[in-house]
Amino acid sequence: MRDQLNAAIKDAMKSGQKARLLTLRLINAAIKDRDIAARVDEKGAATGKDRVEDQDILALLQKMIKQRRDSIASYQTGGREDLAEKEAAEIVIIEEFLPEQMDEAATREAVEKAIEELGCGGLKDMGKTMAHLKERYAGQMDFSKASGIAKDALK
């Protein structure tokens, strides 16, 4: 994934796509920040990890997309369509590095399967269900939608 990102940065530089290059550099900076954070645990002790794994990068990219969607809603409420369009363009670029996203039917099926596998019986098992889904479907699933489906299924 890092190689793919670096190649995209080089291509954007060569082709003069400034907006794309800025977004790709933001992604790269966020990954490097996560790499640095992964070197120590919450107590400050060394973890022995130099880099985060691809699964962590996928989660980071999804978080970046969620942040931009929230920003779009705020900008549209404030009448700043220009900024909303900029955020939407960044989402398109970030999504290039994610695997194909599951549609609602596939998400519903995965949630129901996870609930069955884990033997969940109520809303108290919501955290366990979501942790299982995040571990198994990182980068492939919109977890805000999955959370709503899981909540309905666990009632």
JSON list of C-alpha atoms in Angstrom, two decimals, residues 101-112 140-142 145-146 148-149 152:
[
{"chain": "A", "resi": 101, "resn": "GLN", "atom": "CA", "xyz": [-16.53, -1.11, -0.40]},
{"chain": "A", "resi": 102, "resn": "MET", "atom": "CA", "xyz": [-19.24, -3.54, 0.62]},
{"chain": "A", "resi": 103, "resn": "ASP", "atom": "CA", "xyz": [-22.78, -2.58, -0.36]},
{"chain": "A", "resi": 104, "resn": "GLU", "atom": "CA", "xyz": [-25.56, -2.47, 2.20]},
{"chain": "A", "resi": 105, "resn": "ALA", "atom": "CA", "xyz": [-26.71, -6.04, 1.55]},
{"chain": "A", "resi": 106, "resn": "ALA", "atom": "CA", "xyz": [-23.21, -7.44, 1.98]},
{"chain": "A", "resi": 107, "resn": "THR", "atom": "CA", "xyz": [-22.73, -5.33, 5.11]},
{"chain": "A", "resi": 108, "resn": "ARG", "atom": "CA", "xyz": [-26.00, -6.59, 6.57]},
{"chain": "A", "resi": 109, "resn": "GLU", "atom": "CA", "xyz": [-24.98, -10.19, 5.80]},
{"chain": "A", "resi": 110, "resn": "ALA", "atom": "CA", "xyz": [-21.55, -9.72, 7.42]},
{"chain": "A", "resi": 111, "resn": "VAL", "atom": "CA", "xyz": [-23.10, -8.14, 10.53]},
{"chain": "A", "resi": 112, "resn": "GLU", "atom": "CA", "xyz": [-25.63, -10.96, 10.91]},
{"chain": "A", "resi": 140, "resn": "GLN", "atom": "CA", "xyz": [-14.08, -2.71, 3.12]},
{"chain": "A", "resi": 141, "resn": "MET", "atom": "CA", "xyz": [-17.03, -1.66, 5.26]},
{"chain": "A", "resi": 142, "resn": "ASP", "atom": "CA", "xyz": [-18.62, 1.61, 6.31]},
{"chain": "A", "resi": 145, "resn": "LYS", "atom": "CA", "xyz": [-23.71, 1.91, 8.59]},
{"chain": "A", "resi": 146, "resn": "ALA", "atom": "CA", "xyz": [-22.66, -1.42, 10.10]},
{"chain": "A", "resi": 148, "resn": "GLY", "atom": "CA", "xyz": [-26.77, 0.97, 12.74]},
{"chain": "A", "resi": 149, "resn": "ILE", "atom": "CA", "xyz": [-27.45, -2.47, 11.28]},
{"chain": "A", "resi": 152, "resn": "ASP", "atom": "CA", "xyz": [-31.15, -3.02, 14.92]}
]
